[in-house]
Every structure is written in structure tokens, then in C-alpha cells.
Tab-separated table of C-alpha atoms in Angstrom:
chain	number	residue	atom	x	y	z
A	1	MET	CA	0.005	-0.010	-0.001
A	2	GLU	CA	1.478	3.329	-1.046
A	3	ARG	CA	2.024	5.797	1.763
A	4	GLU	CA	-0.122	8.916	1.649
A	5	TYR	CA	2.044	12.009	2.154
A	6	LYS	CA	0.606	15.284	3.403
A	7	VAL	CA	2.736	17.365	1.006
A	8	LYS	CA	2.922	15.184	-2.112
A	9	SER	CA	5.064	17.613	-4.087
A	10	LEU	CA	7.688	17.685	-1.328
A	11	ALA	CA	7.705	13.868	-1.139
A	12	LYS	CA	8.207	13.731	-4.896
A	13	ALA	CA	11.148	16.181	-4.697
A	14	LEU	CA	12.761	14.095	-1.951
A	15	ASP	CA	12.228	10.949	-4.034
A	16	ILE	CA	14.275	12.593	-6.735
A	17	LEU	CA	17.087	13.363	-4.333
A	18	GLU	CA	17.079	9.759	-3.142
A	19	CYS	CA	17.635	8.540	-6.713
A	20	PHE	CA	21.268	9.595	-6.338
A	21	ASP	CA	23.407	7.015	-4.607
A	22	GLU	CA	26.797	5.347	-4.889
A	23	GLN	CA	25.572	3.330	-7.922
A	24	HIS	CA	24.011	6.421	-9.530
A	25	PRO	CA	26.171	9.435	-8.589
A	26	GLU	CA	25.113	11.216	-11.820
A	27	LEU	CA	21.715	11.050	-13.444
A	28	GLY	CA	19.946	12.610	-16.377
A	29	ILE	CA	16.356	13.828	-16.419
A	30	VAL	CA	15.158	10.893	-18.543
A	31	GLN	CA	16.814	8.404	-16.154
A	32	ILE	CA	15.083	9.921	-13.156
A	33	CYS	CA	11.744	9.940	-14.996
A	34	SER	CA	12.198	6.227	-15.668
A	35	MET	CA	13.204	5.409	-12.098
A	36	LEU	CA	10.228	7.202	-10.563
A	37	ASP	CA	7.659	6.984	-13.383
A	38	LEU	CA	7.292	10.805	-13.456
A	39	ASN	CA	6.791	13.117	-16.427
A	40	LYS	CA	9.785	15.006	-17.772
A	41	SER	CA	8.528	18.556	-17.127
A	42	ASN	CA	7.782	17.729	-13.492
A	43	VAL	CA	11.246	16.288	-12.907
A	44	HIS	CA	12.913	19.154	-14.762
A	45	ASN	CA	11.127	21.783	-12.628
A	46	ILE	CA	12.129	20.065	-9.376
A	47	ILE	CA	15.714	19.536	-10.514
A	48	THR	CA	15.996	23.172	-11.559
A	49	THR	CA	14.737	24.322	-8.181
A	50	PHE	CA	17.227	22.143	-6.369
A	51	GLN	CA	19.914	23.449	-8.693
A	52	GLN	CA	19.029	27.052	-7.879
A	53	LYS	CA	19.238	26.234	-4.165
A	54	GLY	CA	22.586	24.486	-4.538
A	55	TYR	CA	21.404	20.984	-3.588
A	56	ILE	CA	21.929	19.622	-7.092
A	57	GLU	CA	24.606	20.611	-9.609
A	58	LYS	CA	24.907	20.004	-13.315
A	59	ASN	CA	27.952	18.455	-15.028
A	60	ASP	CA	28.282	20.576	-18.152
A	61	LYS	CA	30.423	17.911	-19.828
A	62	THR	CA	27.895	15.066	-19.457
A	63	GLY	CA	24.677	17.133	-19.208
A	64	LYS	CA	23.782	15.055	-16.166
A	65	TYR	CA	23.178	16.102	-12.583
A	66	HIS	CA	24.788	15.183	-9.245
A	67	LEU	CA	24.229	16.135	-5.601
A	68	GLY	CA	25.429	19.627	-4.707
A	69	MET	CA	27.788	20.855	-2.032
A	70	ASN	CA	24.975	22.390	-0.008
A	71	LEU	CA	23.990	18.905	1.122
A	72	LEU	CA	27.417	18.243	2.545
A	73	ARG	CA	26.972	20.645	5.481
A	74	PHE	CA	23.979	18.612	6.649
A	75	SER	CA	26.166	15.528	6.970
A	76	PHE	CA	28.529	17.372	9.320
A	77	ILE	CA	25.605	18.661	11.414
A	78	ILE	CA	24.040	15.178	11.729
A	79	ASN	CA	27.391	13.516	12.461
A	80	ASN	CA	28.106	15.996	15.252
A	81	GLN	CA	24.596	15.599	16.645
A	82	LEU	CA	24.832	11.794	16.709
A	83	ASN	CA	28.241	11.961	18.355
A	84	TYR	CA	29.292	8.621	16.875
A	85	GLN	CA	32.611	9.942	15.585
A	86	ARG	CA	33.702	10.951	19.112
A	87	LEU	CA	32.534	7.641	20.555
A	88	VAL	CA	34.057	5.243	18.103
A	89	TYR	CA	36.766	6.822	15.950
A	90	ASP	CA	39.763	6.228	18.210
A	91	LEU	CA	38.838	2.573	18.589
A	92	LEU	CA	38.418	2.197	14.847
A	93	ALA	CA	41.797	3.868	14.291
A	94	ASP	CA	43.495	1.463	16.758
A	95	ALA	CA	41.888	-1.535	15.080
A	96	ALA	CA	42.818	-0.287	11.581
A	97	GLN	CA	46.415	0.177	12.682
A	98	GLU	CA	46.634	-3.251	14.280
A	99	MET	CA	44.944	-4.951	11.263
A	100	ASN	CA	46.840	-2.824	8.724
A	101	ALA	CA	43.467	-2.609	6.912
A	102	VAL	CA	40.400	-0.349	6.696
A	103	VAL	CA	37.829	-0.656	9.489
A	104	TYR	CA	34.182	0.465	9.299
A	105	PHE	CA	31.392	1.348	11.684
A	106	ALA	CA	27.722	1.204	10.624
A	107	ILE	CA	24.251	1.310	12.135
A	108	PRO	CA	20.962	-0.183	10.884
A	109	HIS	CA	18.909	2.463	9.028
A	110	ASN	CA	15.959	2.103	6.668
A	111	GLY	CA	16.552	-1.578	6.138
A	112	LYS	CA	20.261	-1.337	5.289
A	113	ALA	CA	23.652	-0.966	6.882
A	114	PHE	CA	24.429	2.764	6.981
A	115	TYR	CA	28.135	3.554	7.178
A	116	LEU	CA	28.890	6.388	9.574
A	117	CYS	CA	32.673	6.332	9.742
A	118	ASN	CA	35.788	4.412	8.857
A	119	SER	CA	39.478	4.483	9.608
A	120	TYR	CA	42.566	3.677	7.560
A	121	PRO	CA	45.943	2.469	8.780
A	122	GLY	CA	48.785	4.978	8.469
A	123	GLY	CA	51.538	4.354	5.957
A	124	LYS	CA	49.925	1.393	4.202
A	125	ASN	CA	50.626	0.713	0.535
A	126	TYR	CA	47.150	-0.464	-0.332
A	127	ASP	CA	46.922	-3.628	-2.378
A	128	PHE	CA	43.454	-2.740	-3.612
A	129	PRO	CA	41.611	0.587	-3.833
A	130	PHE	CA	39.881	1.870	-0.710
A	131	ARG	CA	37.289	4.573	-0.730
A	132	THR	CA	35.616	6.662	1.905
A	133	ILE	CA	32.112	5.228	2.204
A	134	THR	CA	30.761	7.354	5.011
A	135	GLY	CA	27.108	8.033	4.220
A	136	GLU	CA	26.801	5.038	1.888
A	137	VAL	CA	24.435	2.127	2.530
A	138	ALA	CA	24.807	-1.583	1.844
A	139	PRO	CA	22.494	-4.592	2.104
A	140	PHE	CA	22.333	-6.645	5.288
A	141	TYR	CA	22.414	-10.073	3.643
A	142	CYS	CA	25.691	-9.919	1.754
A	143	THR	CA	28.047	-7.811	3.831
A	144	ALA	CA	29.869	-8.741	7.031
A	145	ILE	CA	28.795	-5.568	8.785
A	146	GLY	CA	25.179	-6.095	7.679
A	147	LYS	CA	24.975	-9.769	8.538
A	148	ALA	CA	26.420	-9.029	12.009
A	149	MET	CA	23.484	-6.704	12.666
A	150	LEU	CA	20.849	-8.875	10.948
A	151	ALA	CA	21.825	-11.928	13.018
A	152	PHE	CA	20.995	-10.183	16.288
A	153	MET	CA	17.806	-8.337	15.314
A	154	ASN	CA	14.558	-9.559	16.782
A	155	GLU	CA	13.066	-12.391	14.703
A	156	GLU	CA	10.121	-10.442	13.320
A	157	GLU	CA	12.257	-7.601	12.050
A	158	ALA	CA	14.983	-9.874	10.659
A	159	GLU	CA	12.421	-11.958	8.738
A	160	LYS	CA	11.345	-8.848	6.784
A	161	TYR	CA	14.802	-8.621	5.274
A	162	ILE	CA	15.414	-12.380	4.999
A	163	CYS	CA	12.207	-12.781	2.991
A	164	ALA	CA	12.852	-9.747	0.754
A	165	PRO	CA	14.446	-10.154	-2.703
A	166	MET	CA	18.218	-10.689	-2.489
A	167	PRO	CA	19.875	-9.577	-5.748
A	168	ARG	CA	23.153	-11.345	-6.583
A	169	PHE	CA	26.308	-9.163	-6.497
A	170	THR	CA	28.854	-11.949	-7.038
A	171	ASP	CA	28.904	-15.711	-7.528
A	172	MET	CA	29.289	-16.024	-3.756
A	173	THR	CA	26.216	-13.944	-2.788
A	174	ILE	CA	23.689	-15.788	-0.638
A	175	THR	CA	20.285	-15.360	-2.291
A	176	ASP	CA	18.341	-18.162	-0.620
A	177	ALA	CA	16.378	-17.385	2.583
A	178	ALA	CA	16.967	-20.794	4.155
A	179	GLN	CA	20.714	-20.584	3.512
A	180	LEU	CA	20.798	-17.067	4.971
A	181	ARG	CA	18.978	-18.214	8.118
A	182	ASN	CA	21.581	-20.933	8.590
A	183	GLU	CA	24.341	-18.308	8.110
A	184	LEU	CA	22.759	-16.013	10.700
A	185	ALA	CA	22.408	-18.851	13.211
A	186	LYS	CA	26.139	-19.539	12.809
A	187	ILE	CA	26.917	-15.842	13.357
A	188	ARG	CA	24.924	-15.813	16.580
A	189	GLU	CA	26.795	-18.865	17.795
A	190	GLN	CA	30.283	-17.628	17.002
A	191	GLY	CA	29.757	-13.915	17.570
A	192	TYR	CA	31.171	-12.683	14.265
A	193	SER	CA	30.265	-12.601	10.542
A	194	PHE	CA	32.193	-13.290	7.369
A	195	ASP	CA	31.735	-11.801	3.915
A	196	ASN	CA	33.433	-14.186	1.517
A	197	CYS	CA	33.510	-11.929	-1.555
A	198	GLU	CA	29.686	-11.813	-1.412
A	199	HIS	CA	29.250	-8.072	-2.046
A	200	GLU	CA	32.374	-7.287	-4.074
A	201	TYR	CA	34.645	-9.593	-6.037
A	202	GLY	CA	38.081	-9.976	-4.411
A	203	VAL	CA	37.047	-8.380	-1.048
A	204	LYS	CA	36.634	-10.330	2.172
A	205	CYS	CA	35.391	-8.861	5.435
A	206	ILE	CA	34.981	-9.825	9.061
A	207	GLY	CA	32.257	-8.135	11.153
A	208	ALA	CA	31.080	-8.097	14.754
A	209	PRO	CA	27.831	-6.772	16.241
A	210	ILE	CA	27.575	-4.025	18.827
A	211	LEU	CA	24.706	-4.800	21.245
A	212	ASN	CA	23.322	-2.864	24.191
A	213	GLN	CA	22.791	-4.346	27.620
A	214	HIS	CA	19.433	-5.798	26.490
A	215	GLY	CA	20.983	-7.545	23.518
A	216	GLU	CA	19.519	-5.065	21.041
A	217	VAL	CA	21.515	-4.053	17.958
A	218	LEU	CA	23.254	-0.705	18.118
A	219	GLY	CA	25.466	-1.193	15.112
A	220	ALA	CA	28.464	-3.199	13.917
A	221	VAL	CA	32.113	-2.983	12.948
A	222	SER	CA	33.970	-4.710	10.147
A	223	VAL	CA	37.426	-4.945	8.607
A	224	SER	CA	37.984	-5.416	4.860
A	225	GLY	CA	40.862	-6.680	2.858
A	226	SER	CA	41.619	-8.166	-0.512
A	227	ASP	CA	41.225	-11.894	-1.005
A	228	ALA	CA	45.011	-12.256	-1.162
A	229	TYR	CA	45.537	-10.279	2.071
A	230	MET	CA	42.858	-12.116	4.048
A	231	THR	CA	44.809	-15.330	4.715
A	232	GLU	CA	43.675	-17.792	7.388
A	233	ASP	CA	45.956	-16.187	9.967
A	234	VAL	CA	44.801	-12.679	9.137
A	235	ILE	CA	41.151	-13.750	9.380
A	236	LYS	CA	41.740	-15.215	12.828
A	237	LYS	CA	43.375	-11.982	13.909
A	238	ALA	CA	40.498	-9.962	12.384
A	239	ILE	CA	37.920	-12.011	14.316
A	240	ARG	CA	39.691	-11.256	17.606
A	241	ILE	CA	40.150	-7.559	16.911
A	242	MET	CA	36.610	-6.971	15.617
A	243	LYS	CA	35.106	-8.686	18.660
A	244	GLU	CA	37.310	-6.631	20.976
A	245	THR	CA	36.543	-3.352	19.159
A	246	ALA	CA	32.769	-4.063	19.236
A	247	PHE	CA	32.983	-4.817	22.988
A	248	HIS	CA	34.857	-1.597	23.777
A	249	ILE	CA	32.454	0.491	21.653
A	250	ARG	CA	29.535	-1.117	23.485
A	251	GLU	CA	31.042	0.007	26.810
A	252	ARG	CA	30.806	3.644	25.684
A	253	PHE	CA	27.089	3.651	24.924
């Protein structure tokens, strides 16, 4: 059932903003019309208004649009308000240095893992490209950080995501609900999650949940490395460090 919004035009404008994500950093008018099933003049008027206010900018070379710098200031305001950076960053930095790999922190938001911050080890010659993914989202079912959270959600909430469509990202992606349930049961038993190149080819991750005193999910941490880097010994080390980092973060909430 489609939600009834009080200000439909505003909802439509926000829908257009939400079309832009890490997979679609630039979009043309026709693409947006297709994604939202809206007419061209309507989308053009909304895009133009956003452009005038600095929330959307146009790439003159491609003729397409991307999110504008005015939106960036909101991310800093929200981040400061949530206070997560101050609570977790030093622990992420210590873990990244010890692992010699990038470490992430995410929370559950709108049915996905929402990355709030990450830390990189100093002086590392990276063997595969890292990117800052703060503000990006990822599915629960095929990422270590997402599965760590999904495994410890209450059963009713978790089932919503387990029963939802699970698009395949790689040959290793779990797309069967029964198989995912077995994977989540294993995560609950061992206290950590493993992404075996399920979301990105050549990238393995270890994750650990962050739970409050009632066992409710607050978020999760994960460490990522290339398939070549994530040897059996490195994975064992990652499991220990992610569990320790998650525990220390929990103590601060």
C-alpha cells in the first residue's frame, strides 16, 4: 500500500534526491523519470529548483546532474549531533592500525547498513583501492557488517529482510532465505560474521555486532581486505580484533 504524504510535491522532490546514490552518482532527467515514473517537465522543474538552491549541480560535460555541495553541510551537522565519531573513531583507528586494513562502523537504518565512519591504517601501501564510504548504505544479507546486525535483530524484524528479494552481487552472494537463516544462526553462535567476496569480487570482510545491555543491535564494525591479504591467519586476527573493538564500543554507549 502506497504511503499517503501530506505534501505530495515535497515527497516527490525528496524521491528525486534519493535517486542519487553510490551506484548512480550522476543522473539525467530521462533516467530519473524512468526510475520514478514521473513526467519530464515535473522532474525538470524540481531539478531546476534544487539546482538554484545548490542541492543539485549539473555536469556541463555530461549534461547530467549530481548532488550539490549544500547537502554536505547537513552531513557534518548530523554527524556531530549523533556523536558517533567521538565515541568510536579512536577505537576504529586502533583496530585499523593493528589490522593494517580499513575498518568500518555502521548502524541499521531504513533496512540497510548505514556507514557512519571508517578509519585507515597509516603508511599502508594499499593492495586494492579503498574509498571513503561514509554516508553510503549496503544490504544486510551480503556484507559482514550487515549480517552481523541482521543476526541479532529480533526475529520479526529480521524476517522482513530475509524474505525480501536478494539480488546477486557476485557468484558467492547468498540469495536463498533458508541458507541465509543458517548463516545467521552460525553468526549468533560464533559472535562474528564473514563476507566471503559476497558483495564485491576480491574483497573479504569480518564483522562483529555491537549490542546494548538488552541484547539489542546498536550497530556493527567490520574490517575489509583483498582476497590475497585475508589469509587464514589474518582472518583469525581480524575475528579477535573486531570482537574486541565491538565490545569496547559497547562500553561507551
